[in-house]
CSV table of C-alpha atoms in Angstrom, one decimal:
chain,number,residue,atom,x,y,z
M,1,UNK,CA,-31.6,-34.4,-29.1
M,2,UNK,CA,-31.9,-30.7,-27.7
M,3,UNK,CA,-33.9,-28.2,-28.7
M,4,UNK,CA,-31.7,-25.5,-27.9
M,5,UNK,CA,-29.7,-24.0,-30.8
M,6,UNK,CA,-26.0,-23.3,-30.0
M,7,UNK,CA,-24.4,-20.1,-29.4
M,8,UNK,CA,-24.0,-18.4,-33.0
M,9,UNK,CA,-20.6,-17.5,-33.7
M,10,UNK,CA,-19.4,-14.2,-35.8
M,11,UNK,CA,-17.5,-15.0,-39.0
M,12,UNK,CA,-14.0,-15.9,-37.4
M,13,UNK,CA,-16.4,-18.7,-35.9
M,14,UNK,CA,-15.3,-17.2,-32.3
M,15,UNK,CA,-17.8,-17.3,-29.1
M,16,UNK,CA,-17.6,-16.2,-25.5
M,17,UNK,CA,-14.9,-14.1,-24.3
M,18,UNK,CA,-12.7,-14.8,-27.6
M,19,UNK,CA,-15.3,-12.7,-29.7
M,20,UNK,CA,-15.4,-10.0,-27.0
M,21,UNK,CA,-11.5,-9.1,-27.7
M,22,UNK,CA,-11.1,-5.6,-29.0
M,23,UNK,CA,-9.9,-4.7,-32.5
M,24,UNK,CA,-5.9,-4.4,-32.5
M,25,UNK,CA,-5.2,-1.0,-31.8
M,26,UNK,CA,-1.6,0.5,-33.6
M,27,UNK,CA,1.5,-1.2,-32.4
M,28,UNK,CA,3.7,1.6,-30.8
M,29,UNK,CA,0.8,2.4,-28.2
M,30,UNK,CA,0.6,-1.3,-27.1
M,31,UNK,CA,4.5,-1.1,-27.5
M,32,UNK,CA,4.0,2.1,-24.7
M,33,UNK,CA,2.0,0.2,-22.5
M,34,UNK,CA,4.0,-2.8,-21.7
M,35,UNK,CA,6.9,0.0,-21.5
M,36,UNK,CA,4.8,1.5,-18.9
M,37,UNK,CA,4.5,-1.6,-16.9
M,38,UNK,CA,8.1,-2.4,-17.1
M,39,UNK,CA,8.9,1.2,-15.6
M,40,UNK,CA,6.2,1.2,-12.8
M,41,UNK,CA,7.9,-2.2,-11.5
M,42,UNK,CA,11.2,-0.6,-12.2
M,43,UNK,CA,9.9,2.2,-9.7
M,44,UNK,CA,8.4,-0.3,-7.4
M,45,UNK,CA,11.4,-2.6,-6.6
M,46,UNK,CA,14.0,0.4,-7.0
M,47,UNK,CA,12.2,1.8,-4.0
M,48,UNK,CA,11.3,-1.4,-2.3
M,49,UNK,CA,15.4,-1.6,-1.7
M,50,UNK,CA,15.7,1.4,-0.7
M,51,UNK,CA,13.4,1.1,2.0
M,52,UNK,CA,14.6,-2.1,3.5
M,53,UNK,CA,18.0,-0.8,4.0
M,54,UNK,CA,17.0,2.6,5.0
M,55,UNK,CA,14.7,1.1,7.6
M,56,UNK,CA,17.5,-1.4,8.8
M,57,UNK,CA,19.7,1.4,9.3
M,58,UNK,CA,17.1,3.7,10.9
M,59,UNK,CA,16.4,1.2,13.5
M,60,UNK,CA,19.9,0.3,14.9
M,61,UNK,CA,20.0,4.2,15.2
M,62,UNK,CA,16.9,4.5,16.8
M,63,UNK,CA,17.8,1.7,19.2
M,64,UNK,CA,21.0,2.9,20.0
M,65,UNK,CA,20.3,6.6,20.3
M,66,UNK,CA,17.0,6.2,22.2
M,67,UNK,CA,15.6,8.6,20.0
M,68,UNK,CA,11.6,8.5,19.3
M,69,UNK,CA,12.2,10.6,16.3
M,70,UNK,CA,14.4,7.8,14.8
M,71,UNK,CA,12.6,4.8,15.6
M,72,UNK,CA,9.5,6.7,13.8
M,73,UNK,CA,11.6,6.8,11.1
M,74,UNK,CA,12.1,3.6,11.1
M,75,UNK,CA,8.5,2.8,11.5
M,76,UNK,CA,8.0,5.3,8.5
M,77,UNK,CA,10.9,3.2,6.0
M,78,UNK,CA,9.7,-0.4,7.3
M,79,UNK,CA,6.1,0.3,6.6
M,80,UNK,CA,7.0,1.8,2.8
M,81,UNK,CA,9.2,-1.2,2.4
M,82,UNK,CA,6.1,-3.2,3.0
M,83,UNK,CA,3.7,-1.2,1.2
M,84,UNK,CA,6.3,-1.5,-1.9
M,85,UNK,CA,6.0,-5.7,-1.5
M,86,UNK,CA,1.8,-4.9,-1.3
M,87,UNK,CA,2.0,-2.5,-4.5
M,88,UNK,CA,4.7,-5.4,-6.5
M,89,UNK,CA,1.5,-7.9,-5.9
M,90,UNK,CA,-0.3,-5.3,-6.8
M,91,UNK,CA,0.9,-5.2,-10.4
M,92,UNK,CA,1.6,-8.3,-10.5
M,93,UNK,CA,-2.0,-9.3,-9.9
M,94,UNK,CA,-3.6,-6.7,-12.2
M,95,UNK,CA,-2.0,-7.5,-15.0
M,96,UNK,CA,-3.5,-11.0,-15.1
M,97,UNK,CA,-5.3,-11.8,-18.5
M,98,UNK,CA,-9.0,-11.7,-18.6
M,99,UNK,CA,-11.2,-14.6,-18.5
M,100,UNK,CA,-14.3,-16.3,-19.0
M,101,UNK,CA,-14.8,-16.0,-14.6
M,102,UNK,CA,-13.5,-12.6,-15.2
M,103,UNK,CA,-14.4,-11.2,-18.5
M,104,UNK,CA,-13.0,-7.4,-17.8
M,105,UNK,CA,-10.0,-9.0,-16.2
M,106,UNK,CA,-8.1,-8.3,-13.1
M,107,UNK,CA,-7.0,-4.5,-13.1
M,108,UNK,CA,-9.6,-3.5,-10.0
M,109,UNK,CA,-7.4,-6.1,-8.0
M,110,UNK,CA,-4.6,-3.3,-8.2
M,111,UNK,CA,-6.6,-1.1,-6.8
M,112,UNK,CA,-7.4,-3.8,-4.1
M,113,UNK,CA,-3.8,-4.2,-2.8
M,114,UNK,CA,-3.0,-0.6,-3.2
M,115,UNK,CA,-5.7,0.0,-0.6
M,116,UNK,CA,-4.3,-2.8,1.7
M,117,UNK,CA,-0.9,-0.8,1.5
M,118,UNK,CA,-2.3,2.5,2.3
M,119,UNK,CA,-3.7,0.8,5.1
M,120,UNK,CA,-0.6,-0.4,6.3
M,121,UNK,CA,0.9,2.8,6.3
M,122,UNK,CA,-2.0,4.2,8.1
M,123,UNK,CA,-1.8,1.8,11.1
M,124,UNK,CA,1.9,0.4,11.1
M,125,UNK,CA,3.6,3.5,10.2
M,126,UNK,CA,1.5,6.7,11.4
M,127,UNK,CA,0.3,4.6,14.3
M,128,UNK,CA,3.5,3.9,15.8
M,129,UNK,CA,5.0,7.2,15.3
M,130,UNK,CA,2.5,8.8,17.5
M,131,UNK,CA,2.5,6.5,19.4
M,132,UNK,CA,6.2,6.8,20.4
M,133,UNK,CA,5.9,10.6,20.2
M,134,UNK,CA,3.4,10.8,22.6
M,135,UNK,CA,5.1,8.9,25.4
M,136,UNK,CA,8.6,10.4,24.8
M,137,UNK,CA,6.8,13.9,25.3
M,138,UNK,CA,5.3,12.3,28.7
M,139,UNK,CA,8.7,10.0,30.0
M,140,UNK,CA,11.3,12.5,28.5
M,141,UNK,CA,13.7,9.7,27.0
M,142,UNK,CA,17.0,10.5,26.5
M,143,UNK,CA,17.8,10.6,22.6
M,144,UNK,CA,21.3,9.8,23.3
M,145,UNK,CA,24.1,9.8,20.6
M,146,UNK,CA,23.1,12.3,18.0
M,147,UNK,CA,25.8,11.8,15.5
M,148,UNK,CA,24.9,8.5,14.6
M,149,UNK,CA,21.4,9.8,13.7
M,150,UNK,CA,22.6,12.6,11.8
M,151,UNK,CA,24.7,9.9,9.6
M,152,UNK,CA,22.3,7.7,9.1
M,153,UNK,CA,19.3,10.3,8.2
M,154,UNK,CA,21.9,11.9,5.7
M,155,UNK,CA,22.6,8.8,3.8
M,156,UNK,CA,18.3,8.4,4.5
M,157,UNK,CA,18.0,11.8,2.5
M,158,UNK,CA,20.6,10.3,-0.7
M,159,UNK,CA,18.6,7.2,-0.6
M,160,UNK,CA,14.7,8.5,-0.6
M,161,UNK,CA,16.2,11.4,-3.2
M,162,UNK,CA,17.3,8.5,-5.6
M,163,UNK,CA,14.0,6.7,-5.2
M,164,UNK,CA,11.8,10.1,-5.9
M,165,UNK,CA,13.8,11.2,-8.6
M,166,UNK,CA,12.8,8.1,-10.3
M,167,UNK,CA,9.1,8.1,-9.6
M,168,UNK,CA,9.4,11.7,-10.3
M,169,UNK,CA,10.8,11.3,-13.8
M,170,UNK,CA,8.0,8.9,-14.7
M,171,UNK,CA,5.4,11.0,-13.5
M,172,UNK,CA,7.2,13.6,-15.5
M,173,UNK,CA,7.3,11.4,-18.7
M,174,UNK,CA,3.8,9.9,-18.6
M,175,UNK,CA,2.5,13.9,-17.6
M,176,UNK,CA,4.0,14.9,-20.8
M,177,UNK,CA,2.6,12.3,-23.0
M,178,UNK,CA,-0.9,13.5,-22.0
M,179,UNK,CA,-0.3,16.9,-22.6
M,180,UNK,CA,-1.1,17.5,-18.7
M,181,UNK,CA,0.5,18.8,-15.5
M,182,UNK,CA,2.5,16.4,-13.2
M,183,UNK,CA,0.1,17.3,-10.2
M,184,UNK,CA,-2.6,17.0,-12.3
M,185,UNK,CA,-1.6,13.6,-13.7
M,186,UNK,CA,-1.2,12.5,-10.2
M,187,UNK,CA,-5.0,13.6,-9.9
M,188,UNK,CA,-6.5,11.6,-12.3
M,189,UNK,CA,-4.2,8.4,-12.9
M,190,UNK,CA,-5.2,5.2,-12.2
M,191,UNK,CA,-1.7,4.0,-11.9
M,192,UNK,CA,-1.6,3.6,-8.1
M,193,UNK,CA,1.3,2.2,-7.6
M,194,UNK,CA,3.1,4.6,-9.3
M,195,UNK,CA,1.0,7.4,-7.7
M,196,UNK,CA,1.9,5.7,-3.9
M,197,UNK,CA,5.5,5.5,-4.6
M,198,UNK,CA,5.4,9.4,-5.5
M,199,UNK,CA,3.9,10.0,-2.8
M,200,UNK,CA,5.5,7.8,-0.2
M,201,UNK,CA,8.8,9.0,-1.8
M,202,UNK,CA,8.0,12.2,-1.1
M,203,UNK,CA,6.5,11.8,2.7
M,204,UNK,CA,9.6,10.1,3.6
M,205,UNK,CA,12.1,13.5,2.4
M,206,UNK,CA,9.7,15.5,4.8
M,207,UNK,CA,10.0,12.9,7.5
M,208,UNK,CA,13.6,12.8,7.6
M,209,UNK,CA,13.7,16.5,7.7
M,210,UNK,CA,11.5,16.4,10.4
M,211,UNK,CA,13.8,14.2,12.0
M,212,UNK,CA,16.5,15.8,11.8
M,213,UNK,CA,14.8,19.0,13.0
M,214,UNK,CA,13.4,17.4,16.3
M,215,UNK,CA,17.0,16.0,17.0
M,216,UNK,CA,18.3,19.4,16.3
M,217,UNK,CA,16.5,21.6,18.8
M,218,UNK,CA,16.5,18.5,21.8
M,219,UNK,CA,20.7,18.9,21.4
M,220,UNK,CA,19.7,22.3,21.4
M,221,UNK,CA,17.7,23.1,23.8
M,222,UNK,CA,18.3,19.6,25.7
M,223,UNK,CA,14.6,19.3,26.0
M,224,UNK,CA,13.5,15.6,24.6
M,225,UNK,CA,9.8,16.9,23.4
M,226,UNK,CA,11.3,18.2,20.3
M,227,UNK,CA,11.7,14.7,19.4
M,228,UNK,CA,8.8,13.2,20.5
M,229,UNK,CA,6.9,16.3,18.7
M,230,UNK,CA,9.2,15.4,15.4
M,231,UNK,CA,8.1,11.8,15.7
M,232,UNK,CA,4.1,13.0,16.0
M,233,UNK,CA,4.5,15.2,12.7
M,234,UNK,CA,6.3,11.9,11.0
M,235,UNK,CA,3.0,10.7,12.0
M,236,UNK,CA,0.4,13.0,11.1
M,237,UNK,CA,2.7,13.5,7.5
M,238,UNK,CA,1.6,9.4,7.0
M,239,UNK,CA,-1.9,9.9,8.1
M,240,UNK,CA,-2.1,12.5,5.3
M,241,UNK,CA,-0.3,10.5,2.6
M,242,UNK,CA,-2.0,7.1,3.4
M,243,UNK,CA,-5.5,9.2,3.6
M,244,UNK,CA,-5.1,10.5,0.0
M,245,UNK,CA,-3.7,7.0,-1.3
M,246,UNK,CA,-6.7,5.1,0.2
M,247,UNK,CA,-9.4,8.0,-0.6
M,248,UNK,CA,-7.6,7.4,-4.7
M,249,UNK,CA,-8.4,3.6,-4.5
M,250,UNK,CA,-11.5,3.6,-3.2
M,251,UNK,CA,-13.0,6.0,-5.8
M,252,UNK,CA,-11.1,3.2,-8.3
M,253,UNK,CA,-12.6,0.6,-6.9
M,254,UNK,CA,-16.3,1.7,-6.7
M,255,UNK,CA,-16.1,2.0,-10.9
M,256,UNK,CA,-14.5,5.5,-11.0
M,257,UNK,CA,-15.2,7.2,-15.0
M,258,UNK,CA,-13.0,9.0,-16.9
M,259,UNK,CA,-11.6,12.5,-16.3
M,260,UNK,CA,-13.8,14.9,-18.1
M,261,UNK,CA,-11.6,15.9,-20.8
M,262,UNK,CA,-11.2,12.3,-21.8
M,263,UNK,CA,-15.1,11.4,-21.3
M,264,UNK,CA,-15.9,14.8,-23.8
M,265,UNK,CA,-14.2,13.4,-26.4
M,266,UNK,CA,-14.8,10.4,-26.9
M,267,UNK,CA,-18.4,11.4,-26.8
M,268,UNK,CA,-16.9,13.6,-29.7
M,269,UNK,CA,-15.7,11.1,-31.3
M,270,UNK,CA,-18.8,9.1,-31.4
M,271,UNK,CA,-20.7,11.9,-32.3
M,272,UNK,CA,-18.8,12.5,-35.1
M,273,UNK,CA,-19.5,9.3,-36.9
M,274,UNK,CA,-21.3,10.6,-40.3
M,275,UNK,CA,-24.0,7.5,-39.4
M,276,UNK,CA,-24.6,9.0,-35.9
M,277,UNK,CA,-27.2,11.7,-35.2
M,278,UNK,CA,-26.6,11.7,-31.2
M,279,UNK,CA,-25.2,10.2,-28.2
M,280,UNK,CA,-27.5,10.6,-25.1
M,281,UNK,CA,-25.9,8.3,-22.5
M,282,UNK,CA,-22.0,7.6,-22.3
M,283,UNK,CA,-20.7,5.7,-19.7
M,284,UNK,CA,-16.9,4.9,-18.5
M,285,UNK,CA,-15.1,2.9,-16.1
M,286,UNK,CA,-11.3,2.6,-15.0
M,287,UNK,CA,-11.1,-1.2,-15.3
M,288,UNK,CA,-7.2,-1.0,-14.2
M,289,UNK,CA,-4.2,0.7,-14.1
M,290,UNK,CA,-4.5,1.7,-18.2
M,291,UNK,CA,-7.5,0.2,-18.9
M,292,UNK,CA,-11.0,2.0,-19.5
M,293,UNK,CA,-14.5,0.3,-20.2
M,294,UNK,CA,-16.1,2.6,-22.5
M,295,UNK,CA,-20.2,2.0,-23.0
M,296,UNK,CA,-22.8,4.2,-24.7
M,297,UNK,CA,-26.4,4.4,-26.3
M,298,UNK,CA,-26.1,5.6,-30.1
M,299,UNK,CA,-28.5,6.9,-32.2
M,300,UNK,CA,-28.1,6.3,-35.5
M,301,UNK,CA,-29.6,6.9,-38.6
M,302,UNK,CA,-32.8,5.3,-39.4
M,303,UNK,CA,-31.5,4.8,-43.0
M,304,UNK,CA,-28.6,3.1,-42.7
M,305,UNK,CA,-28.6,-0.9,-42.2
M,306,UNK,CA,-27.5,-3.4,-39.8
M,307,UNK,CA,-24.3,-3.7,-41.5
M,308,UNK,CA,-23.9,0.1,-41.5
M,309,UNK,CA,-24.2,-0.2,-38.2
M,310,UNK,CA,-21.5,-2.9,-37.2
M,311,UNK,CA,-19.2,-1.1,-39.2
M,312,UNK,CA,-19.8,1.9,-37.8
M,313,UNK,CA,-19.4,0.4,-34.4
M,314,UNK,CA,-16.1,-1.0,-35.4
M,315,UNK,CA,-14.8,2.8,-36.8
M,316,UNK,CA,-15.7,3.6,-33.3
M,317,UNK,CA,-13.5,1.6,-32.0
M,318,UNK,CA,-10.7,2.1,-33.9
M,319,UNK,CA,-11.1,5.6,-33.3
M,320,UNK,CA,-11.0,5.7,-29.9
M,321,UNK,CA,-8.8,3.4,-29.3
M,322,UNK,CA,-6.3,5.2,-31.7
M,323,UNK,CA,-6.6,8.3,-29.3
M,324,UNK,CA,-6.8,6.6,-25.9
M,325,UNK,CA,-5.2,3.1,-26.4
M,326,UNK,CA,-6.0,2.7,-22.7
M,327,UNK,CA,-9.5,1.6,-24.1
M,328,UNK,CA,-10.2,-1.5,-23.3
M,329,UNK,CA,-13.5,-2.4,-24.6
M,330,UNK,CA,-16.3,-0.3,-26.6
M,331,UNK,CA,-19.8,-1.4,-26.2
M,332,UNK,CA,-22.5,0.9,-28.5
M,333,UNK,CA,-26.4,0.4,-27.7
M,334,UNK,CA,-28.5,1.8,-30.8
M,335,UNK,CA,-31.0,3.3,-28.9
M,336,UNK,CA,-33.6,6.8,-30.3
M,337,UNK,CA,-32.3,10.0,-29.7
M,338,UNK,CA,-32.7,13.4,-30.6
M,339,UNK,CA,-30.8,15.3,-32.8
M,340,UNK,CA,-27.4,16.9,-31.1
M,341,UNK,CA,-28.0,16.2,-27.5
M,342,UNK,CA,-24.8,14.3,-26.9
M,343,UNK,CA,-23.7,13.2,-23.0
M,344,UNK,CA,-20.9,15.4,-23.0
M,345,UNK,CA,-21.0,16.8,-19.6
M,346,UNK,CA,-20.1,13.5,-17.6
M,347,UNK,CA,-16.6,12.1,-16.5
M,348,UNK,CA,-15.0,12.0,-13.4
M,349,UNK,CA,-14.1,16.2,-12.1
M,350,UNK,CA,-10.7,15.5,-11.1
């Protein structure tokens, strides 16, 4: 027989990832989270659609007007319409339940296929608008039939304003729910997909108002390098967008902490434990879109015994995960300490 003794299991007789779950947090959070997900898919597909028949009708336009300001357009729509599919995986994937090969689960692959779609936005859409810009500015191509340009970038205009207002409206909800401003929730959330479709959303108003300027002064003026400068700003504008999107994932990926606010008080809360006497390391980690690793070394009282301490490590918990129900996982390190100097100061400045 072997020597080795088996893995010792807690009282429920669980072992391994089962005995790593969290304790149940209140209902009507949990109830908000899968809510949440429902509405950032909602956002995703309604805005997917959009895009694939805004793009198809950009790019008989284009084609049959000539117009480089158009066909950028069309770039712009059929490179969000992709970036939506990439950001639909992306949920889809993150949501994933944890396991033994994955213990913290699968929320960094989000992040993952967010930053593919940014990509694809940077290269097929940006790209291909400056592209085009650039060599209607040097060949001078004739942007031919304007109306059906102006037709199909006002019915662009309903469609992207029917897609924003719905990002824009969960942005607004979720902004309000954390007591914090829409721009600044944009800042610090580590929903990218709802983030990208904000964003894109918004990028592809501009662009068809910059469309519709550079067609303007061309039938104006009759000088073509209005639109090929249009279709170079329709460019730049995705360079910009697709640069903050991808900066926002990386920082997710490499094991960005949580916003300052949030890190201060949970270092708070754990301070506030009446078996604590300091907290002088807290660590954090966005695991996924809405869910945080939360780790720290405790001192506690010498006093107190080890079963003071589990329970006390299970208040914690329950405490924090009754204020942030986006906390995944607590892990607390009794460790010596001295007397009030608590890691307060750390966190992510965003």
């Amino acid at each position: 027989m072997s020597s080795e003794e088996p893995p010792r299991p807690g009282e429920d007789g669980r072992v391994g990832l089962a005995a790593a779950e969290p304790l149940p947090a209140p209902a009507e959070p949990n109830a908000q989270n899968k809510d949440d997900d429902s509405e950032s898919v909602g956002t995703v597909v309604v805005a997917g659609l959009a895009n694939l028949v805004i793009a198809a009708a950009k790019l008989v336009a284009g084609l049959l007007s000539g117009s480089a300001a158009m066909l950028s357009e069309a770039a712009h729509s059929i490179a969000d319409t992709v970036t939506e599919v990439f950001l639909y995986v992306a949920l889809r994937r993150g949501n994933k339940p944890a396991d033994e090969e994955h213990p913290f689960g699968y929320g960094k692959e989000s992040f993952v296929w967010a930053f593919i779609a940014a990509l694809f936005t940077f290269i097929g859409g940006a790209g291909f608008s400056i592209y085009h810009g650039v060599t209607t500015i040097i060949k001078g191509e004739d942007s031919g039939e304007y109306w059906l340009s102006y037709v199909v970038l006002a019915v662009a205009f309903v469609a992207e304003g029917t897609s924003f207002l719905r990002a824009r409206r969960q942005v607004a909800g979720e902004s309000a729910r954390w007591g914090v401003s829409q721009l600044r929730f944009l800042r610090v959330t580590s929903d990218t997909t709802v983030k990208a479709v904000y964003f894109e959303d918004s990028a592809a108003l501009i662009g068809v108002l910059l469309a519709a300027a550079g067609l303007g002064l061309a039938q104006v003026t009759g000088s073509e390098v209005w639109d090929g400068v249009a279709s170079i700003a329709i460019g730049a504008l995705l360079l910009v967008v697709a640069g903050i999107l991808a900066h926002s994932n990386i920082s997710l990926l490499v094991g960005r902490a949580v916003p300052r606010r949030m890190h201060r008080q949970i270092a708070d809360e754990l301070a506030g434990l009446d078996v604590v006497t300091a907290v002088p390391t807290l660590l954090t980690m966005q695991l996924g879109p809405g869910d945080v690793l939360v780790a720290a070394k405790v001192d506690f009282d010498d006093e107190i015994t080890g079963a003071d301490v589990e329970q006390a490590s299970d208040e914690a918990e329950r405490r924090l995960r009754g204020i942030y129900p986006s906390i995944r996982y607590v892990f607390l390190d009794p460790t010596r300490g001295t007397a009030g100097r608590n890691h307060r100061d750390g966190g992510a400045d965003v």
